Amino acid sequence: MCTPAGHTTRDAVFGEGLLSEGGVREARAARATLPPYSLAVRAPSIRCAETAGALGLEATLEPALRDFDYGTWHGRTVGEVVADDPYRYAAWLTDPDAAPPGGESVRRLCRRTAHWLSSVSPDMGRALVITEPAIVRASLVHALCAPATAFWQFEVPPLSAVSLTLRGGRWHVQPGRLTPVRAGTTRAVPMPCDAAQDQRVLLRGEAASDEQYDLIARV
């Protein structure tokens, strides 16, 4: 489950941030839609703790699910970073090995997330995970065996969902509808995703279904 907060405007601040009143209301409204789960886990940020609280959950803190290390960008707005260092910011959005000064690259974050997913116990059962948009994207990169360059193409709206099911040693993905988009392109490539019923890591409160979904990638 993706936290209601997200870095989507020039006024958004890199790093820790409180949920807005609207975000808290949205999370509370989502309580009734939570699926059955045996374990609730959350990222260590304040907004993830607030999201868990608004959902009425007692979630276990998992440091590996932390957001990007933004280095010297931490606490600054997107607009300030773009104004001061537009080339480095553009490189971070296009080159998975580029990073904020003193911070973390997309590739490193994807490896960290993949390591956590690989360490999930086979008998965990159903876990509801409240985390950052970046971790949801990195989880999709790993589960779909996608290149790190696909990271920013996944749209992760506030409170969006993705269900990852470990079956036969492989992760299977069941989004509701998640559309990775690359600006200026139009050709859609369907990518079948298995809707599975075995143990799963649920990255949003959405009921499990036997229906098969397609993940549409615009390339």
PDB file of C-alpha atoms in Angstrom:
ATOM      1  CA  MET A   1       0.000   0.000   0.000  1.00  0.00           C
ATOM      2  CA  CYS A   2       1.476   3.303  -1.113  1.00  0.00           C
ATOM      3  CA  THR A   3       1.330   6.105   1.444  1.00  0.00           C
ATOM      4  CA  PRO A   4      -1.047   9.002   0.592  1.00  0.00           C
ATOM      5  CA  ALA A   5       1.896  11.417   0.416  1.00  0.00           C
ATOM      6  CA  GLY A   6       3.993  11.748  -2.749  1.00  0.00           C
ATOM      7  CA  HIS A   7       6.568  13.971  -4.467  1.00  0.00           C
ATOM      8  CA  THR A   8       4.502  15.266  -7.370  1.00  0.00           C
ATOM      9  CA  THR A   9       4.909  19.052  -7.419  1.00  0.00           C
ATOM     10  CA  ARG A  10       7.716  21.602  -7.395  1.00  0.00           C
ATOM     11  CA  ASP A  11       6.700  22.522  -3.830  1.00  0.00           C
ATOM     12  CA  ALA A  12       7.056  18.940  -2.584  1.00  0.00           C
ATOM     13  CA  VAL A  13       9.901  18.410  -0.127  1.00  0.00           C
ATOM     14  CA  PHE A  14      12.419  15.594  -0.456  1.00  0.00           C
ATOM     15  CA  GLY A  15      12.477  13.403   2.635  1.00  0.00           C
ATOM     16  CA  GLU A  16      10.304  13.190   5.726  1.00  0.00           C
ATOM     17  CA  GLY A  17       6.901  14.824   5.640  1.00  0.00           C
ATOM     18  CA  LEU A  18       3.597  14.751   7.476  1.00  0.00           C
ATOM     19  CA  LEU A  19       0.391  13.606   5.839  1.00  0.00           C
ATOM     20  CA  SER A  20      -2.011  16.323   4.816  1.00  0.00           C
ATOM     21  CA  GLU A  21      -5.464  16.407   6.388  1.00  0.00           C
ATOM     22  CA  GLY A  22      -6.800  15.099   3.084  1.00  0.00           C
ATOM     23  CA  GLY A  23      -4.312  12.233   3.142  1.00  0.00           C
ATOM     24  CA  VAL A  24      -5.365  11.245   6.643  1.00  0.00           C
ATOM     25  CA  ARG A  25      -9.032  11.300   5.607  1.00  0.00           C
ATOM     26  CA  GLU A  26      -8.292   9.150   2.551  1.00  0.00           C
ATOM     27  CA  ALA A  27      -6.404   6.607   4.649  1.00  0.00           C
ATOM     28  CA  ARG A  28      -9.212   6.418   7.188  1.00  0.00           C
ATOM     29  CA  ALA A  29     -11.708   5.918   4.386  1.00  0.00           C
ATOM     30  CA  ALA A  30      -9.630   2.984   3.110  1.00  0.00           C
ATOM     31  CA  ARG A  31     -10.008   1.022   6.376  1.00  0.00           C
ATOM     32  CA  ALA A  32     -13.101  -0.787   5.142  1.00  0.00           C
ATOM     33  CA  THR A  33     -11.314  -2.007   1.995  1.00  0.00           C
ATOM     34  CA  LEU A  34      -8.328  -3.645   3.699  1.00  0.00           C
ATOM     35  CA  PRO A  35      -7.901  -7.304   2.718  1.00  0.00           C
ATOM     36  CA  PRO A  36      -7.268 -10.106   5.214  1.00  0.00           C
ATOM     37  CA  TYR A  37      -3.636 -10.138   6.385  1.00  0.00           C
ATOM     38  CA  SER A  38      -1.522 -11.938   8.957  1.00  0.00           C
ATOM     39  CA  LEU A  39       1.160  -9.274   9.362  1.00  0.00           C
ATOM     40  CA  ALA A  40       1.284  -5.490   8.859  1.00  0.00           C
ATOM     41  CA  VAL A  41       4.635  -3.900   8.025  1.00  0.00           C
ATOM     42  CA  ARG A  42       5.527  -0.260   7.429  1.00  0.00           C
ATOM     43  CA  ALA A  43       8.419   1.856   6.243  1.00  0.00           C
ATOM     44  CA  PRO A  44      10.095   4.005   8.936  1.00  0.00           C
ATOM     45  CA  SER A  45       8.956   7.435   7.676  1.00  0.00           C
ATOM     46  CA  ILE A  46       6.567   9.642   9.634  1.00  0.00           C
ATOM     47  CA  ARG A  47       3.995   9.567   6.824  1.00  0.00           C
ATOM     48  CA  CYS A  48       3.982   5.758   6.792  1.00  0.00           C
ATOM     49  CA  ALA A  49       3.520   5.706  10.570  1.00  0.00           C
ATOM     50  CA  GLU A  50       0.641   8.184  10.217  1.00  0.00           C
ATOM     51  CA  THR A  51      -0.889   6.121   7.416  1.00  0.00           C
ATOM     52  CA  ALA A  52      -0.776   3.001   9.580  1.00  0.00           C
ATOM     53  CA  GLY A  53      -2.355   4.938  12.442  1.00  0.00           C
ATOM     54  CA  ALA A  54      -5.120   6.301  10.215  1.00  0.00           C
ATOM     55  CA  LEU A  55      -5.825   2.738   9.061  1.00  0.00           C
ATOM     56  CA  GLY A  56      -5.977   1.559  12.662  1.00  0.00           C
ATOM     57  CA  LEU A  57      -3.013  -0.795  12.201  1.00  0.00           C
ATOM     58  CA  GLU A  58      -0.217  -1.816  14.541  1.00  0.00           C
ATOM     59  CA  ALA A  59       2.492  -2.257  11.921  1.00  0.00           C
ATOM     60  CA  THR A  60       6.004  -3.594  12.403  1.00  0.00           C
ATOM     61  CA  LEU A  61       8.716  -1.124  11.346  1.00  0.00           C
ATOM     62  CA  GLU A  62      10.995  -2.382   8.557  1.00  0.00           C
ATOM     63  CA  PRO A  63      14.097  -0.174   7.934  1.00  0.00           C
ATOM     64  CA  ALA A  64      14.770  -1.831   4.547  1.00  0.00           C
ATOM     65  CA  LEU A  65      11.583  -0.225   3.187  1.00  0.00           C
ATOM     66  CA  ARG A  66      12.830   3.328   3.795  1.00  0.00           C
ATOM     67  CA  ASP A  67      12.535   5.948   1.076  1.00  0.00           C
ATOM     68  CA  PHE A  68      15.443   7.188  -1.052  1.00  0.00           C
ATOM     69  CA  ASP A  69      18.457   8.643   0.690  1.00  0.00           C
ATOM     70  CA  TYR A  70      18.191  12.103  -0.862  1.00  0.00           C
ATOM     71  CA  GLY A  71      21.611  13.256   0.321  1.00  0.00           C
ATOM     72  CA  THR A  72      21.969  17.045   0.240  1.00  0.00           C
ATOM     73  CA  TRP A  73      18.514  17.326  -1.390  1.00  0.00           C
ATOM     74  CA  HIS A  74      16.864  16.204   1.845  1.00  0.00           C
ATOM     75  CA  GLY A  75      14.531  18.903   3.182  1.00  0.00           C
ATOM     76  CA  ARG A  76      14.622  20.927  -0.049  1.00  0.00           C
ATOM     77  CA  THR A  77      11.768  21.367  -2.492  1.00  0.00           C
ATOM     78  CA  VAL A  78      11.796  19.971  -6.001  1.00  0.00           C
ATOM     79  CA  GLY A  79      11.650  23.533  -7.341  1.00  0.00           C
ATOM     80  CA  GLU A  80      14.772  24.530  -5.397  1.00  0.00           C
ATOM     81  CA  VAL A  81      16.738  21.516  -6.619  1.00  0.00           C
ATOM     82  CA  VAL A  82      15.659  22.059 -10.228  1.00  0.00           C
ATOM     83  CA  ALA A  83      16.642  25.722 -10.047  1.00  0.00           C
ATOM     84  CA  ASP A  84      20.066  25.025  -8.487  1.00  0.00           C
ATOM     85  CA  ASP A  85      21.090  21.812 -10.239  1.00  0.00           C
ATOM     86  CA  PRO A  86      18.777  21.022 -13.177  1.00  0.00           C
ATOM     87  CA  TYR A  87      21.252  18.731 -14.943  1.00  0.00           C
ATOM     88  CA  ARG A  88      21.849  16.481 -11.940  1.00  0.00           C
ATOM     89  CA  TYR A  89      18.115  16.311 -11.256  1.00  0.00           C
ATOM     90  CA  ALA A  90      17.421  15.395 -14.890  1.00  0.00           C
ATOM     91  CA  ALA A  91      20.166  12.754 -14.766  1.00  0.00           C
ATOM     92  CA  TRP A  92      18.625  11.211 -11.619  1.00  0.00           C
ATOM     93  CA  LEU A  93      15.321  10.822 -13.486  1.00  0.00           C
ATOM     94  CA  THR A  94      16.915   9.221 -16.553  1.00  0.00           C
ATOM     95  CA  ASP A  95      20.106   7.437 -15.436  1.00  0.00           C
ATOM     96  CA  PRO A  96      19.576   4.690 -12.813  1.00  0.00           C
ATOM     97  CA  ASP A  97      23.175   5.098 -11.649  1.00  0.00           C
ATOM     98  CA  ALA A  98      22.899   8.859 -11.056  1.00  0.00           C
ATOM     99  CA  ALA A  99      22.217  10.042  -7.512  1.00  0.00           C
ATOM    100  CA  PRO A 100      21.662  13.221  -5.493  1.00  0.00           C
ATOM    101  CA  PRO A 101      24.927  14.498  -3.958  1.00  0.00           C
ATOM    102  CA  GLY A 102      25.684  12.112  -1.106  1.00  0.00           C
ATOM    103  CA  GLY A 103      22.450  10.222  -1.822  1.00  0.00           C
ATOM    104  CA  GLU A 104      21.125   7.027  -3.355  1.00  0.00           C
ATOM    105  CA  SER A 105      20.690   6.055  -6.990  1.00  0.00           C
ATOM    106  CA  VAL A 106      17.672   4.293  -8.441  1.00  0.00           C
ATOM    107  CA  ARG A 107      19.722   1.160  -9.037  1.00  0.00           C
ATOM    108  CA  ARG A 108      20.898   1.013  -5.417  1.00  0.00           C
ATOM    109  CA  LEU A 109      17.340   1.461  -4.145  1.00  0.00           C
ATOM    110  CA  CYS A 110      16.118  -1.288  -6.478  1.00  0.00           C
ATOM    111  CA  ARG A 111      18.826  -3.641  -5.196  1.00  0.00           C
ATOM    112  CA  ARG A 112      17.916  -2.845  -1.583  1.00  0.00           C
ATOM    113  CA  THR A 113      14.252  -3.566  -2.255  1.00  0.00           C
ATOM    114  CA  ALA A 114      15.063  -6.764  -4.172  1.00  0.00           C
ATOM    115  CA  HIS A 115      17.180  -7.970  -1.248  1.00  0.00           C
ATOM    116  CA  TRP A 116      14.262  -7.433   1.151  1.00  0.00           C
ATOM    117  CA  LEU A 117      11.833  -9.252  -1.125  1.00  0.00           C
ATOM    118  CA  SER A 118      14.304 -12.126  -1.483  1.00  0.00           C
ATOM    119  CA  SER A 119      14.545 -12.381   2.300  1.00  0.00           C
ATOM    120  CA  VAL A 120      10.777 -12.746   2.820  1.00  0.00           C
ATOM    121  CA  SER A 121      10.055 -16.018   4.633  1.00  0.00           C
ATOM    122  CA  PRO A 122       8.097 -18.592   2.558  1.00  0.00           C
ATOM    123  CA  ASP A 123       5.705 -19.069   5.486  1.00  0.00           C
ATOM    124  CA  MET A 124       5.043 -15.365   6.071  1.00  0.00           C
ATOM    125  CA  GLY A 125       1.448 -15.638   4.873  1.00  0.00           C
ATOM    126  CA  ARG A 126      -0.284 -12.474   3.744  1.00  0.00           C
ATOM    127  CA  ALA A 127       1.545  -9.299   4.690  1.00  0.00           C
ATOM    128  CA  LEU A 128       0.140  -5.808   4.269  1.00  0.00           C
ATOM    129  CA  VAL A 129       3.016  -3.429   3.582  1.00  0.00           C
ATOM    130  CA  ILE A 130       2.683   0.351   3.916  1.00  0.00           C
ATOM    131  CA  THR A 131       5.550   2.015   2.131  1.00  0.00           C
ATOM    132  CA  GLU A 132       6.839   4.777  -0.134  1.00  0.00           C
ATOM    133  CA  PRO A 133       6.078   5.216  -3.864  1.00  0.00           C
ATOM    134  CA  ALA A 134       9.756   4.553  -4.617  1.00  0.00           C
ATOM    135  CA  ILE A 135       9.618   1.149  -2.894  1.00  0.00           C
ATOM    136  CA  VAL A 136       6.479   0.187  -4.826  1.00  0.00           C
ATOM    137  CA  ARG A 137       8.245   1.068  -8.093  1.00  0.00           C
ATOM    138  CA  ALA A 138      11.376  -0.846  -7.086  1.00  0.00           C
ATOM    139  CA  SER A 139       9.241  -3.868  -6.130  1.00  0.00           C
ATOM    140  CA  LEU A 140       7.690  -3.868  -9.601  1.00  0.00           C
ATOM    141  CA  VAL A 141      11.111  -3.600 -11.234  1.00  0.00           C
ATOM    142  CA  HIS A 142      12.245  -6.681  -9.301  1.00  0.00           C
ATOM    143  CA  ALA A 143       9.069  -8.748  -9.648  1.00  0.00           C
ATOM    144  CA  LEU A 144       8.761  -8.097 -13.393  1.00  0.00           C
ATOM    145  CA  CYS A 145      12.525  -8.533 -14.026  1.00  0.00           C
ATOM    146  CA  ALA A 146      12.383  -5.072 -15.594  1.00  0.00           C
ATOM    147  CA  PRO A 147      15.498  -2.940 -16.140  1.00  0.00           C
ATOM    148  CA  ALA A 148      16.187  -0.207 -13.597  1.00  0.00           C
ATOM    149  CA  THR A 149      15.548   2.314 -16.378  1.00  0.00           C
ATOM    150  CA  ALA A 150      11.832   1.413 -16.145  1.00  0.00           C
ATOM    151  CA  PHE A 151      11.639   2.675 -12.533  1.00  0.00           C
ATOM    152  CA  TRP A 152      10.164   6.131 -13.215  1.00  0.00           C
ATOM    153  CA  GLN A 153       7.750   4.797 -15.844  1.00  0.00           C
ATOM    154  CA  PHE A 154       5.515   3.221 -13.197  1.00  0.00           C
ATOM    155  CA  GLU A 155       2.787   5.566 -12.017  1.00  0.00           C
ATOM    156  CA  VAL A 156       2.157   5.087  -8.298  1.00  0.00           C
ATOM    157  CA  PRO A 157      -0.786   7.273  -7.204  1.00  0.00           C
ATOM    158  CA  PRO A 158      -1.483   7.879  -3.503  1.00  0.00           C
ATOM    159  CA  LEU A 159      -2.988   4.788  -1.838  1.00  0.00           C
ATOM    160  CA  SER A 160      -2.389   2.773  -5.028  1.00  0.00           C
ATOM    161  CA  ALA A 161      -2.088  -0.986  -4.824  1.00  0.00           C
ATOM    162  CA  VAL A 162      -0.016  -3.817  -6.078  1.00  0.00           C
ATOM    163  CA  SER A 163      -0.092  -7.437  -4.906  1.00  0.00           C
ATOM    164  CA  LEU A 164       3.051  -9.554  -5.156  1.00  0.00           C
ATOM    165  CA  THR A 165       2.673 -13.304  -4.767  1.00  0.00           C
ATOM    166  CA  LEU A 166       5.645 -15.623  -4.309  1.00  0.00           C
ATOM    167  CA  ARG A 167       4.914 -18.858  -6.138  1.00  0.00           C
ATOM    168  CA  GLY A 168       7.343 -21.440  -7.406  1.00  0.00           C
ATOM    169  CA  GLY A 169      10.285 -19.226  -6.488  1.00  0.00           C
ATOM    170  CA  ARG A 170       9.010 -16.376  -8.660  1.00  0.00           C
ATOM    171  CA  TRP A 171       7.069 -13.213  -7.921  1.00  0.00           C
ATOM    172  CA  HIS A 172       3.737 -12.750  -9.675  1.00  0.00           C
ATOM    173  CA  VAL A 173       2.156  -9.311  -9.935  1.00  0.00           C
ATOM    174  CA  GLN A 174      -1.494  -8.378  -9.584  1.00  0.00           C
ATOM    175  CA  PRO A 175      -2.159  -4.651  -9.902  1.00  0.00           C
ATOM    176  CA  GLY A 176      -5.634  -3.221 -10.169  1.00  0.00           C
ATOM    177  CA  ARG A 177      -4.590  -1.076 -13.089  1.00  0.00           C
ATOM    178  CA  LEU A 178      -1.095   0.394 -13.055  1.00  0.00           C
ATOM    179  CA  THR A 179       0.154   2.217 -16.143  1.00  0.00           C
ATOM    180  CA  PRO A 180       3.863   2.956 -16.615  1.00  0.00           C
ATOM    181  CA  VAL A 181       4.148   5.912 -18.995  1.00  0.00           C
ATOM    182  CA  ARG A 182       7.041   7.441 -20.877  1.00  0.00           C
ATOM    183  CA  ALA A 183       6.253  10.952 -22.053  1.00  0.00           C
ATOM    184  CA  GLY A 184       5.775  11.478 -25.767  1.00  0.00           C
ATOM    185  CA  THR A 185       5.057   7.856 -26.660  1.00  0.00           C
ATOM    186  CA  THR A 186       1.916   6.057 -27.663  1.00  0.00           C
ATOM    187  CA  ARG A 187       2.507   2.351 -28.369  1.00  0.00           C
ATOM    188  CA  ALA A 188       1.047   0.098 -25.669  1.00  0.00           C
ATOM    189  CA  VAL A 189       2.572  -3.307 -24.935  1.00  0.00           C
ATOM    190  CA  PRO A 190       0.447  -5.703 -22.819  1.00  0.00           C
ATOM    191  CA  MET A 191       2.329  -7.542 -20.085  1.00  0.00           C
ATOM    192  CA  PRO A 192       0.300 -10.401 -18.529  1.00  0.00           C
ATOM    193  CA  CYS A 193       0.394 -10.540 -14.761  1.00  0.00           C
ATOM    194  CA  ASP A 194      -0.767 -13.572 -12.843  1.00  0.00           C
ATOM    195  CA  ALA A 195      -3.407 -13.058 -10.203  1.00  0.00           C
ATOM    196  CA  ALA A 196      -2.285 -15.592  -7.643  1.00  0.00           C
ATOM    197  CA  GLN A 197      -3.794 -16.905  -4.433  1.00  0.00           C
ATOM    198  CA  ASP A 198      -0.747 -18.158  -2.537  1.00  0.00           C
ATOM    199  CA  GLN A 199       1.292 -16.232   0.049  1.00  0.00           C
ATOM    200  CA  ARG A 200       1.520 -12.622  -0.954  1.00  0.00           C
ATOM    201  CA  VAL A 201       2.941  -9.263  -0.090  1.00  0.00           C
ATOM    202  CA  LEU A 202       0.094  -6.770  -0.541  1.00  0.00           C
ATOM    203  CA  LEU A 203       1.310  -3.286  -1.347  1.00  0.00           C
ATOM    204  CA  ARG A 204      -2.152  -1.763  -0.969  1.00  0.00           C
ATOM    205  CA  GLY A 205      -5.426  -2.571   0.690  1.00  0.00           C
ATOM    206  CA  GLU A 206      -7.197  -4.303  -2.175  1.00  0.00           C
ATOM    207  CA  ALA A 207      -9.110  -7.556  -1.965  1.00  0.00           C
ATOM    208  CA  ALA A 208      -7.545 -10.564  -3.649  1.00  0.00           C
ATOM    209  CA  SER A 209      -9.174 -11.758  -6.855  1.00  0.00           C
ATOM    210  CA  ASP A 210      -8.880 -14.655  -9.269  1.00  0.00           C
ATOM    211  CA  GLU A 211      -9.227 -12.293 -12.217  1.00  0.00           C
ATOM    212  CA  GLN A 212      -6.197 -11.861 -14.485  1.00  0.00           C
ATOM    213  CA  TYR A 213      -5.035  -8.331 -15.135  1.00  0.00           C
ATOM    214  CA  ASP A 214      -2.779  -6.797 -17.755  1.00  0.00           C
ATOM    215  CA  LEU A 215      -0.061  -4.344 -16.841  1.00  0.00           C
ATOM    216  CA  ILE A 216       0.165  -1.856 -19.711  1.00  0.00           C
ATOM    217  CA  ALA A 217       3.593  -0.415 -20.443  1.00  0.00           C
ATOM    218  CA  ARG A 218       3.866   2.528 -22.824  1.00  0.00           C
ATOM    219  CA  VAL A 219       7.180   2.407 -24.647  1.00  0.00           C
TER     220      VAL A 219
END
